[in-house]
């Protein structure tokens, strides 16, 4: 009984070791180990005991950036302008498309091989704020609220409130988004009637005969 176990165990070990392909090989659906195709190519036909695998070059619009045992190449990435991306480097048989961001956008997902895969528009600062740090291709805009006594109507820079004078007194207080409003002083003229004239009797009309 023990000898049967030893034989069975030996067969199991031999079978498992046969299924474990080396790093430069791939396992076929039939359980065989074949040499991998080089980058820029894919497996057109698996190997046989007498022949190496048949490898074909990637077609336009596809790529393969590593040795492989796949039956087709990978599709090239698309840099969509509607998503704020443009083609920085065209796709080749051995390298995927490299995308970067258009002006007014920043990258939210960046990889060394394919560049930017996800972009977003820069934040627009609202009235009452200023741009503390301008947005770049790798970072969003940083906004900051205007301090007291300053305002911003366009969300770009904060400007000090206007200073009103005695001849132009303040008629409306400023806010972080609007300036102080100054008016014009009213120039009322007062006419004084001498008190003496008020005390004089009203002259009558003399009719000569």
mmCIF file of C-alpha atoms in Angstrom:
data_model
loop_
_atom_site.group_PDB
_atom_site.id
_atom_site.type_symbol
_atom_site.label_atom_id
_atom_site.label_comp_id
_atom_site.label_asym_id
_atom_site.label_seq_id
_atom_site.Cartn_x
_atom_site.Cartn_y
_atom_site.Cartn_z
ATOM 1 C CA UNK A 1 0.000 0.000 0.000
ATOM 2 C CA UNK A 2 2.803 2.394 0.905
ATOM 3 C CA UNK A 3 4.606 1.712 -2.389
ATOM 4 C CA UNK A 4 1.438 2.625 -4.317
ATOM 5 C CA UNK A 5 1.244 5.953 -2.466
ATOM 6 C CA UNK A 6 4.854 6.695 -3.322
ATOM 7 C CA UNK A 7 4.266 5.987 -7.003
ATOM 8 C CA UNK A 8 1.070 8.059 -7.063
ATOM 9 C CA UNK A 9 2.803 10.910 -5.293
ATOM 10 C CA UNK A 10 5.633 10.848 -7.815
ATOM 11 C CA UNK A 11 3.161 11.029 -10.719
ATOM 12 C CA UNK A 12 1.351 13.978 -9.100
ATOM 13 C CA UNK A 13 4.583 15.883 -8.598
ATOM 14 C CA UNK A 14 5.644 15.228 -12.205
ATOM 15 C CA UNK A 15 2.255 16.391 -13.538
ATOM 16 C CA UNK A 16 2.232 19.613 -11.515
ATOM 17 C CA UNK A 17 5.786 20.479 -12.511
ATOM 18 C CA UNK A 18 4.835 20.021 -16.171
ATOM 19 C CA UNK A 19 2.065 22.663 -15.838
ATOM 20 C CA UNK A 20 4.380 25.288 -14.330
ATOM 21 C CA UNK A 21 5.769 27.253 -17.304
ATOM 22 C CA UNK A 22 8.955 29.294 -17.068
ATOM 23 C CA UNK A 23 8.796 33.137 -16.915
ATOM 24 C CA UNK A 24 9.549 33.459 -20.654
ATOM 25 C CA UNK A 25 6.827 30.930 -21.552
ATOM 26 C CA UNK A 26 3.032 30.907 -21.558
ATOM 27 C CA UNK A 27 0.581 28.082 -21.005
ATOM 28 C CA UNK A 28 -1.742 27.150 -23.873
ATOM 29 C CA UNK A 29 -5.355 26.048 -23.492
ATOM 30 C CA UNK A 30 -4.118 22.506 -24.073
ATOM 31 C CA UNK A 31 -1.786 22.798 -21.075
ATOM 32 C CA UNK A 32 1.468 23.062 -23.033
ATOM 33 C CA UNK A 33 4.222 25.620 -22.419
ATOM 34 C CA UNK A 34 5.248 27.773 -25.390
ATOM 35 C CA UNK A 35 7.803 30.585 -25.718
ATOM 36 C CA UNK A 36 6.200 34.020 -25.438
ATOM 37 C CA UNK A 37 5.922 36.316 -28.448
ATOM 38 C CA UNK A 38 7.984 39.498 -28.306
ATOM 39 C CA UNK A 39 6.595 42.972 -27.598
ATOM 40 C CA UNK A 40 4.864 44.487 -30.604
ATOM 41 C CA UNK A 41 3.519 41.048 -31.592
ATOM 42 C CA UNK A 42 0.834 38.560 -30.504
ATOM 43 C CA UNK A 43 0.308 34.790 -30.773
ATOM 44 C CA UNK A 44 -1.207 33.828 -34.116
ATOM 45 C CA UNK A 45 -0.690 30.077 -33.533
ATOM 46 C CA UNK A 46 0.519 28.121 -30.510
ATOM 47 C CA UNK A 47 3.698 26.109 -30.638
ATOM 48 C CA UNK A 48 3.898 22.384 -31.373
ATOM 49 C CA UNK A 49 6.490 19.823 -30.273
ATOM 50 C CA UNK A 50 8.401 20.635 -33.486
ATOM 51 C CA UNK A 51 7.561 24.303 -34.182
ATOM 52 C CA UNK A 52 7.782 27.528 -32.228
ATOM 53 C CA UNK A 53 4.636 29.652 -31.871
ATOM 54 C CA UNK A 54 3.694 31.825 -34.833
ATOM 55 C CA UNK A 55 3.759 35.497 -33.838
ATOM 56 C CA UNK A 56 2.224 38.377 -35.839
ATOM 57 C CA UNK A 57 2.870 42.093 -35.606
ATOM 58 C CA UNK A 58 0.230 44.292 -33.952
ATOM 59 C CA UNK A 59 -2.121 45.983 -36.402
ATOM 60 C CA UNK A 60 -2.691 49.749 -36.547
ATOM 61 C CA UNK A 61 -4.621 50.990 -33.548
ATOM 62 C CA UNK A 62 -3.247 48.240 -31.287
ATOM 63 C CA UNK A 63 -0.047 47.680 -29.301
ATOM 64 C CA UNK A 64 1.744 45.162 -27.084
ATOM 65 C CA UNK A 65 4.323 46.510 -24.651
ATOM 66 C CA UNK A 66 5.649 43.228 -23.193
ATOM 67 C CA UNK A 67 6.416 39.597 -24.131
ATOM 68 C CA UNK A 68 3.118 37.721 -24.092
ATOM 69 C CA UNK A 69 0.998 34.720 -24.903
ATOM 70 C CA UNK A 70 -2.124 36.649 -25.922
ATOM 71 C CA UNK A 71 -4.045 36.024 -29.141
ATOM 72 C CA UNK A 72 -4.550 39.725 -29.877
ATOM 73 C CA UNK A 73 -2.855 43.054 -29.145
ATOM 74 C CA UNK A 74 -4.286 45.714 -26.853
ATOM 75 C CA UNK A 75 -6.321 48.644 -28.249
ATOM 76 C CA UNK A 76 -4.584 52.035 -28.229
ATOM 77 C CA UNK A 77 -5.955 54.617 -25.808
ATOM 78 C CA UNK A 78 -7.896 57.587 -27.166
ATOM 79 C CA UNK A 79 -7.134 61.160 -26.096
ATOM 80 C CA UNK A 80 -10.552 62.844 -26.261
ATOM 81 C CA UNK A 81 -10.592 66.637 -26.547
ATOM 82 C CA UNK A 82 -14.073 66.714 -25.049
ATOM 83 C CA UNK A 83 -12.470 65.371 -21.866
ATOM 84 C CA UNK A 84 -9.613 67.880 -21.898
ATOM 85 C CA UNK A 85 -6.964 65.600 -23.427
ATOM 86 C CA UNK A 86 -4.734 65.729 -26.500
ATOM 87 C CA UNK A 87 -2.246 63.313 -28.091
ATOM 88 C CA UNK A 88 1.267 63.992 -26.807
ATOM 89 C CA UNK A 89 2.760 60.831 -28.340
ATOM 90 C CA UNK A 90 1.139 58.646 -30.993
ATOM 91 C CA UNK A 91 0.465 54.969 -30.337
ATOM 92 C CA UNK A 92 3.048 52.499 -31.743
ATOM 93 C CA UNK A 93 3.222 48.705 -31.945
ATOM 94 C CA UNK A 94 5.138 48.589 -28.644
ATOM 95 C CA UNK A 95 3.769 51.624 -26.775
ATOM 96 C CA UNK A 96 0.313 52.937 -25.978
ATOM 97 C CA UNK A 97 -0.805 56.484 -26.807
ATOM 98 C CA UNK A 98 0.498 59.126 -24.394
ATOM 99 C CA UNK A 99 -2.101 61.797 -23.530
ATOM 100 C CA UNK A 100 -1.707 65.157 -21.835
ATOM 101 C CA UNK A 101 -4.131 67.900 -20.805
ATOM 102 C CA UNK A 102 -5.369 70.878 -22.774
ATOM 103 C CA UNK A 103 -5.063 74.444 -21.492
ATOM 104 C CA UNK A 104 -7.606 75.124 -18.744
ATOM 105 C CA UNK A 105 -7.513 71.517 -17.464
ATOM 106 C CA UNK A 106 -5.452 69.576 -14.942
ATOM 107 C CA UNK A 107 -4.683 65.857 -14.741
ATOM 108 C CA UNK A 108 -6.359 63.759 -12.042
ATOM 109 C CA UNK A 109 -4.937 60.368 -13.073
ATOM 110 C CA UNK A 110 -1.327 60.293 -14.293
ATOM 111 C CA UNK A 111 0.804 57.252 -15.158
ATOM 112 C CA UNK A 112 4.387 57.119 -16.387
ATOM 113 C CA UNK A 113 3.592 54.991 -19.457
ATOM 114 C CA UNK A 114 0.358 56.449 -20.808
ATOM 115 C CA UNK A 115 0.458 59.988 -19.378
ATOM 116 C CA UNK A 116 -2.857 61.469 -18.311
ATOM 117 C CA UNK A 117 -5.995 59.324 -18.520
ATOM 118 C CA UNK A 118 -8.421 61.588 -16.637
ATOM 119 C CA UNK A 119 -8.574 65.402 -16.739
ATOM 120 C CA UNK A 120 -10.790 68.028 -15.134
ATOM 121 C CA UNK A 121 -11.373 71.729 -15.758
ATOM 122 C CA UNK A 122 -9.664 74.237 -13.501
ATOM 123 C CA UNK A 123 -11.890 75.655 -10.777
ATOM 124 C CA UNK A 124 -13.164 79.176 -11.468
ATOM 125 C CA UNK A 125 -12.999 81.353 -8.366
ATOM 126 C CA UNK A 126 -16.339 83.039 -7.634
ATOM 127 C CA UNK A 127 -17.006 86.734 -6.904
ATOM 128 C CA UNK A 128 -15.710 87.487 -3.429
ATOM 129 C CA UNK A 129 -12.616 85.347 -4.004
ATOM 130 C CA UNK A 130 -9.236 85.729 -5.657
ATOM 131 C CA UNK A 131 -6.836 83.300 -7.321
ATOM 132 C CA UNK A 132 -4.269 82.375 -4.669
ATOM 133 C CA UNK A 133 -2.477 79.825 -6.872
ATOM 134 C CA UNK A 134 -3.094 79.597 -10.620
ATOM 135 C CA UNK A 135 -4.000 76.165 -11.960
ATOM 136 C CA UNK A 136 -1.416 74.089 -13.846
ATOM 137 C CA UNK A 137 -1.559 70.936 -15.952
ATOM 138 C CA UNK A 138 -1.005 68.925 -12.772
ATOM 139 C CA UNK A 139 -2.854 70.920 -10.118
ATOM 140 C CA UNK A 140 -6.194 72.714 -9.763
ATOM 141 C CA UNK A 141 -6.639 76.443 -9.115
ATOM 142 C CA UNK A 142 -6.539 77.455 -5.439
ATOM 143 C CA UNK A 143 -9.062 80.155 -4.461
ATOM 144 C CA UNK A 144 -9.025 82.427 -1.415
ATOM 145 C CA UNK A 145 -11.740 84.692 0.054
ATOM 146 C CA UNK A 146 -11.139 88.446 -0.061
ATOM 147 C CA UNK A 147 -10.184 90.054 3.236
ATOM 148 C CA UNK A 148 -12.373 92.640 4.941
ATOM 149 C CA UNK A 149 -12.187 95.950 3.091
ATOM 150 C CA UNK A 150 -11.517 94.282 -0.265
ATOM 151 C CA UNK A 151 -13.784 92.998 -3.025
ATOM 152 C CA UNK A 152 -13.668 90.935 -6.207
ATOM 153 C CA UNK A 153 -16.343 90.954 -8.887
ATOM 154 C CA UNK A 154 -14.656 88.527 -11.298
ATOM 155 C CA UNK A 155 -13.014 86.056 -8.903
ATOM 156 C CA UNK A 156 -9.498 86.958 -10.050
ATOM 157 C CA UNK A 157 -8.029 89.696 -7.825
ATOM 158 C CA UNK A 158 -9.185 91.445 -4.666
ATOM 159 C CA UNK A 159 -9.292 95.263 -4.798
ATOM 160 C CA UNK A 160 -9.485 97.679 -1.859
ATOM 161 C CA UNK A 161 -12.810 99.448 -1.316
ATOM 162 C CA UNK A 162 -13.123 103.000 -2.580
ATOM 163 C CA UNK A 163 -12.580 105.722 0.030
ATOM 164 C CA UNK A 164 -15.443 108.226 0.153
ATOM 165 C CA UNK A 165 -14.967 111.920 1.085
ATOM 166 C CA UNK A 166 -17.070 114.678 2.628
ATOM 167 C CA UNK A 167 -18.103 115.881 -0.797
ATOM 168 C CA UNK A 168 -18.833 112.304 -1.822
ATOM 169 C CA UNK A 169 -20.181 110.557 1.275
ATOM 170 C CA UNK A 170 -20.761 106.789 1.435
ATOM 171 C CA UNK A 171 -24.268 105.788 0.375
ATOM 172 C CA UNK A 172 -23.776 102.024 0.285
ATOM 173 C CA UNK A 173 -21.472 99.725 2.238
ATOM 174 C CA UNK A 174 -19.089 97.459 0.310
ATOM 175 C CA UNK A 175 -18.967 93.649 0.444
ATOM 176 C CA UNK A 176 -16.510 90.970 -0.650
ATOM 177 C CA UNK A 177 -18.019 91.090 -4.140
ATOM 178 C CA UNK A 178 -19.019 94.761 -4.519
ATOM 179 C CA UNK A 179 -17.296 98.095 -3.977
ATOM 180 C CA UNK A 180 -18.392 100.897 -1.682
ATOM 181 C CA UNK A 181 -20.783 103.345 -3.378
ATOM 182 C CA UNK A 182 -20.109 107.041 -2.870
ATOM 183 C CA UNK A 183 -22.664 109.762 -3.621
ATOM 184 C CA UNK A 184 -22.655 113.521 -4.089
ATOM 185 C CA UNK A 185 -23.312 115.939 -1.192
ATOM 186 C CA UNK A 186 -26.564 117.935 -1.727
ATOM 187 C CA UNK A 187 -25.977 121.661 -2.140
ATOM 188 C CA UNK A 188 -29.115 123.200 -0.738
ATOM 189 C CA UNK A 189 -29.111 126.983 -0.903
ATOM 190 C CA UNK A 190 -31.014 128.843 1.714
ATOM 191 C CA UNK A 191 -32.297 132.303 1.061
ATOM 192 C CA UNK A 192 -32.670 134.451 4.137
ATOM 193 C CA UNK A 193 -35.120 137.347 4.097
ATOM 194 C CA UNK A 194 -33.989 140.187 6.247
ATOM 195 C CA UNK A 195 -36.083 140.471 9.358
ATOM 196 C CA UNK A 196 -36.437 144.192 8.707
ATOM 197 C CA UNK A 197 -38.370 143.590 5.532
ATOM 198 C CA UNK A 198 -40.791 141.407 7.393
ATOM 199 C CA UNK A 199 -41.447 144.153 9.895
ATOM 200 C CA UNK A 200 -42.063 146.875 7.347
ATOM 201 C CA UNK A 201 -45.746 147.570 6.573
ATOM 202 C CA UNK A 202 -46.895 146.563 3.184
ATOM 203 C CA UNK A 203 -46.957 149.670 0.949
ATOM 204 C CA UNK A 204 -50.328 150.620 -0.404
ATOM 205 C CA UNK A 205 -51.069 151.730 -3.894
ATOM 206 C CA UNK A 206 -51.597 155.550 -4.216
ATOM 207 C CA UNK A 207 -54.109 156.633 -6.792
ATOM 208 C CA UNK A 208 -53.714 160.173 -7.983
ATOM 209 C CA UNK A 209 -56.836 162.144 -8.947
#
